[in-house]
PDB file of C-alpha atoms in Angstrom:
ATOM      1  CA  MET A 388     -13.321   2.238 -23.602  1.00 81.00           C
ATOM      2  CA  LYS A 389     -13.010   4.350 -20.911  1.00 73.00           C
ATOM      3  CA  ILE A 390     -10.738   7.769 -20.282  1.00 72.00           C
ATOM      4  CA  LYS A 391     -10.941   8.135 -16.056  1.00 68.00           C
ATOM      5  CA  ARG A 392      -9.056  11.615 -14.964  1.00 68.00           C
ATOM      6  CA  PRO A 393      -8.156  11.054 -11.172  1.00 63.00           C
ATOM      7  CA  ASP A 394     -10.193  11.914  -8.181  1.00 64.00           C
ATOM      8  CA  ARG A 395      -8.419  12.973  -5.555  1.00 61.00           C
ATOM      9  CA  PHE A 396      -9.554  12.551  -2.103  1.00 59.00           C
ATOM     10  CA  ASP A 397      -7.754  15.037   0.859  1.00 53.00           C
ATOM     11  CA  GLY A 398      -5.729  13.519   3.431  1.00 52.00           C
ATOM     12  CA  THR A 399      -7.725   9.935   5.529  1.00 57.00           C
ATOM     13  CA  SER A 400      -6.299  10.738   8.814  1.00 52.00           C
ATOM     14  CA  GLY A 401      -8.712   9.493  11.560  1.00 53.00           C
ATOM     15  CA  LYS A 402     -11.189  10.441   9.431  1.00 57.00           C
ATOM     16  CA  PRO A 403     -14.368   7.881  10.134  1.00 56.00           C
ATOM     17  CA  GLY A 404     -13.908   4.459   7.613  1.00 62.00           C
ATOM     18  CA  SER A 405     -10.429   5.378   6.300  1.00 78.00           C
ATOM     19  CA  GLN A 406      -8.310   2.137   6.457  1.00 90.00           C
ATOM     20  CA  PHE A 407      -5.031   4.025   6.403  1.00 90.00           C
ATOM     21  CA  THR A 408      -2.938   5.100   9.535  1.00 91.00           C
ATOM     22  CA  GLY A 409      -0.815   8.602   8.906  1.00 90.00           C
ATOM     23  CA  ASP A 410      -1.556  10.777   6.063  1.00 89.00           C
ATOM     24  CA  VAL A 411      -2.073   9.692   3.721  1.00 90.00           C
ATOM     25  CA  TYR A 412      -3.589  11.248  -0.297  1.00 86.00           C
ATOM     26  CA  PRO A 413      -5.174   8.416  -2.781  1.00 84.00           C
ATOM     27  CA  TYR A 414      -6.395   9.345  -5.901  1.00 84.00           C
ATOM     28  CA  VAL A 415      -9.022   7.098  -7.348  1.00 81.00           C
ATOM     29  CA  THR A 416      -7.191   6.090 -10.898  1.00 82.00           C
ATOM     30  CA  MET A 417     -10.257   4.586 -11.719  1.00 83.00           C
ATOM     31  CA  ALA A 418     -13.341   2.810  -9.461  1.00 81.00           C
ATOM     32  CA  GLN A 419     -13.790  -0.756  -9.704  1.00 85.00           C
ATOM     33  CA  THR A 420     -14.453  -2.067 -13.124  1.00 88.00           C
ATOM     34  CA  ASP A 421     -14.852  -5.611 -14.503  1.00 93.00           C
ATOM     35  CA  GLY A 422     -13.790  -5.986 -10.519  1.00 93.00           C
ATOM     36  CA  VAL A 423     -10.562  -4.632 -10.618  1.00 94.00           C
ATOM     37  CA  THR A 424      -9.898  -1.320  -8.760  1.00 90.00           C
ATOM     38  CA  ILE A 425      -6.697   1.332  -9.457  1.00 90.00           C
ATOM     39  CA  ASN A 426      -6.051   3.771  -6.851  1.00 90.00           C
ATOM     40  CA  THR A 427      -2.713   5.946  -6.730  1.00 91.00           C
ATOM     41  CA  VAL A 428      -2.386   6.341  -3.019  1.00 93.00           C
ATOM     42  CA  ASP A 429       0.533   8.728  -1.521  1.00 93.00           C
ATOM     43  CA  PHE A 430       1.518   8.201   1.899  1.00 95.00           C
ATOM     44  CA  THR A 431       3.553  10.846   4.355  1.00 95.00           C
ATOM     45  CA  PRO A 432       6.426   9.213   6.659  1.00 97.00           C
ATOM     46  CA  GLY A 433       5.249   5.974   8.923  1.00 96.00           C
ATOM     47  CA  ALA A 434       1.885   6.551   7.008  1.00 95.00           C
ATOM     48  CA  ARG A 435       0.911   2.836   6.051  1.00 96.00           C
ATOM     49  CA  THR A 436      -2.517   0.740   5.535  1.00 96.00           C
ATOM     50  CA  HIS A 437      -4.548  -1.462   7.799  1.00 95.00           C
ATOM     51  CA  TRP A 438      -3.973  -5.172   7.697  1.00 97.00           C
ATOM     52  CA  HIS A 439      -6.154  -6.047   4.194  1.00 96.00           C
ATOM     53  CA  HIS A 440      -6.978  -8.682   1.992  1.00 97.00           C
ATOM     54  CA  HIS A 441      -7.366  -9.050  -1.714  1.00 97.00           C
ATOM     55  CA  GLU A 442     -10.141 -11.688  -3.138  1.00 97.00           C
ATOM     56  CA  HIS A 443      -7.672 -12.477  -6.449  1.00 98.00           C
ATOM     57  CA  GLY A 444      -5.074 -10.187  -5.631  1.00 98.00           C
ATOM     58  CA  GLN A 445      -2.569  -7.482  -5.158  1.00 98.00           C
ATOM     59  CA  ILE A 446      -0.913  -5.668  -7.533  1.00 98.00           C
ATOM     60  CA  LEU A 447       1.801  -2.678  -6.141  1.00 98.00           C
ATOM     61  CA  GLN A 448       3.670  -0.528  -8.276  1.00 98.00           C
ATOM     62  CA  VAL A 449       6.088   2.093  -6.389  1.00 98.00           C
ATOM     63  CA  LEU A 450       6.411   5.162  -8.166  1.00 98.00           C
ATOM     64  CA  ALA A 451       8.653   7.382  -5.758  1.00 98.00           C
ATOM     65  CA  GLY A 452       9.882   7.206  -2.353  1.00 98.00           C
ATOM     66  CA  ARG A 453      10.766   4.477   0.043  1.00 97.00           C
ATOM     67  CA  GLY A 454       8.069   1.979   1.463  1.00 97.00           C
ATOM     68  CA  LEU A 455       6.905  -1.457   3.203  1.00 96.00           C
ATOM     69  CA  VAL A 456       5.094  -4.064   2.774  1.00 97.00           C
ATOM     70  CA  CYS A 457       4.495  -6.985   5.085  1.00 96.00           C
ATOM     71  CA  ALA A 458       3.029 -10.129   5.254  1.00 95.00           C
ATOM     72  CA  ASN A 459       3.325 -13.627   6.603  1.00 88.00           C
ATOM     73  CA  GLY A 460       5.662 -11.829   9.967  1.00 87.00           C
ATOM     74  CA  GLU A 461       7.931 -10.464   7.521  1.00 93.00           C
ATOM     75  CA  ILE A 462       8.592  -6.860   6.761  1.00 94.00           C
ATOM     76  CA  HIS A 463      10.675  -5.803   2.717  1.00 95.00           C
ATOM     77  CA  VAL A 464      11.902  -2.390   1.689  1.00 96.00           C
ATOM     78  CA  ILE A 465      10.322  -1.773  -1.333  1.00 97.00           C
ATOM     79  CA  ARG A 466      11.418   1.724  -3.895  1.00 97.00           C
ATOM     80  CA  ALA A 467      11.153   2.983  -6.758  1.00 97.00           C
ATOM     81  CA  GLY A 468      10.521   0.927  -9.803  1.00 97.00           C
ATOM     82  CA  ASP A 469       9.754  -2.243  -7.497  1.00 98.00           C
ATOM     83  CA  THR A 470       6.618  -4.103  -7.855  1.00 98.00           C
ATOM     84  CA  VAL A 471       5.370  -6.116  -5.657  1.00 98.00           C
ATOM     85  CA  TRP A 472       2.162  -9.509  -6.301  1.00 98.00           C
ATOM     86  CA  CYS A 473       0.141 -10.431  -2.804  1.00 98.00           C
ATOM     87  CA  PRO A 474      -1.635 -13.267  -3.966  1.00 98.00           C
ATOM     88  CA  PRO A 475      -5.080 -14.351  -3.538  1.00 98.00           C
ATOM     89  CA  GLY A 476      -6.928 -14.067   0.043  1.00 97.00           C
ATOM     90  CA  GLU A 477      -2.434 -12.665   2.081  1.00 98.00           C
ATOM     91  CA  GLN A 478      -3.479 -10.832   4.320  1.00 98.00           C
ATOM     92  CA  HIS A 479      -0.223  -7.767   4.135  1.00 98.00           C
ATOM     93  CA  TRP A 480      -0.642  -3.958   4.460  1.00 98.00           C
ATOM     94  CA  HIS A 481       2.333  -1.245   3.098  1.00 97.00           C
ATOM     95  CA  GLY A 482       3.289   2.331   3.384  1.00 97.00           C
ATOM     96  CA  ALA A 483       5.728   4.501   3.526  1.00 97.00           C
ATOM     97  CA  ALA A 484       8.741   4.323   5.804  1.00 96.00           C
ATOM     98  CA  PRO A 485       9.178   5.955   8.699  1.00 96.00           C
ATOM     99  CA  ASP A 486      11.776   8.785   7.132  1.00 96.00           C
ATOM    100  CA  SER A 487      10.331   8.735   3.446  1.00 97.00           C
ATOM    101  CA  PHE A 488       7.591   9.085   2.042  1.00 97.00           C
ATOM    102  CA  MET A 489       6.266   7.042  -1.003  1.00 98.00           C
ATOM    103  CA  VAL A 490       3.526   6.988  -4.110  1.00 97.00           C
ATOM    104  CA  HIS A 491       2.174   3.839  -4.794  1.00 97.00           C
ATOM    105  CA  THR A 492      -0.329   2.608  -7.801  1.00 96.00           C
ATOM    106  CA  ALA A 493      -2.466  -0.094  -6.181  1.00 96.00           C
ATOM    107  CA  ILE A 494      -4.508  -2.536  -8.396  1.00 96.00           C
ATOM    108  CA  SER A 495      -6.929  -4.398  -6.758  1.00 96.00           C
ATOM    109  CA  LEU A 496      -8.761  -7.768  -8.202  1.00 97.00           C
ATOM    110  CA  GLY A 497     -11.654  -8.799  -6.569  1.00 96.00           C
ATOM    111  CA  GLN A 498     -13.171  -7.630  -3.780  1.00 94.00           C
ATOM    112  CA  THR A 499     -11.255  -5.975  -0.854  1.00 93.00           C
ATOM    113  CA  VAL A 500     -11.524  -7.283   3.120  1.00 95.00           C
ATOM    114  CA  TRP A 501     -10.348  -4.099   5.650  1.00 93.00           C
ATOM    115  CA  ALA A 502      -8.860  -5.789   9.096  1.00 95.00           C
ATOM    116  CA  GLU A 503      -7.446  -3.996  12.469  1.00 95.00           C
ATOM    117  CA  PRO A 504      -4.928  -0.627  11.911  1.00 95.00           C
ATOM    118  CA  VAL A 505      -1.695  -2.097  12.171  1.00 96.00           C
ATOM    119  CA  THR A 506      -0.351  -1.517  15.743  1.00 94.00           C
ATOM    120  CA  GLN A 507       2.906   0.692  16.502  1.00 94.00           C
ATOM    121  CA  GLU A 508       4.732  -1.963  17.192  1.00 93.00           C
ATOM    122  CA  GLU A 509       3.989  -4.262  14.349  1.00 94.00           C
ATOM    123  CA  TYR A 510       5.220  -1.259  12.537  1.00 94.00           C
ATOM    124  CA  ALA A 511       8.475  -0.434  14.252  1.00 90.00           C
ATOM    125  CA  GLN A 512      10.189  -4.331  13.349  1.00 86.00           C
ATOM    126  CA  THR A 513      10.785  -2.374   9.738  1.00 65.00           C
ATOM    127  CA  PRO A 514      13.857  -4.497   8.997  1.00 67.00           C
ATOM    128  CA  GLU A 515      17.480  -2.739   8.263  1.00 57.00           C
ATOM    129  CA  GLN A 516      17.833  -1.169   5.091  1.00 49.00           C
ATOM    130  CA  ARG A 517      20.530  -2.776   3.550  1.00 40.00           C
ATOM    131  CA  GLU A 518      21.620  -2.754   0.201  1.00 46.00           C
ATOM    132  CA  ASP A 519      22.189  -6.558  -0.122  1.00 42.00           C
ATOM    133  CA  ASP A 520      18.814  -7.574   1.257  1.00 48.00           C
ATOM    134  CA  ASP A 521      17.754  -9.713  -1.741  1.00 47.00           C
ATOM    135  CA  ASN A 522      14.116  -8.358  -1.576  1.00 48.00           C
ATOM    136  CA  VAL A 523      15.533  -5.065  -2.117  1.00 42.00           C
ATOM    137  CA  ARG A 524      16.873  -3.605  -5.524  1.00 38.00           C
TER     138      ARG A 524
END
């Protein structure tokens, strides 16, 4: 058994090696252990990850706020209480909505492969935030 206290990193915007656009505040909840990495990330409005995929998939648990997740060209609104499964190898990004903070815990399985930043044009294709959307709780 291991008990790990979260390590907070200062905002990552513009720092070398950052895989985020905008200001985010990640906490390493559990460094890679047996191929699993757990991070809790506070996203400021409009902040997001770069495009990436995971060797064995990723689980996102939205703890607070409203955010966006995109795969296969489809952007979906996510809210506190939602859980998202990103299958192995699926190229995706996730982050806060333009007008909301968002906090999520990301459980990454296997290696993460980072790609290019999400452009402002890609991010600006945000869906309307309708309550009746099948993909929105």
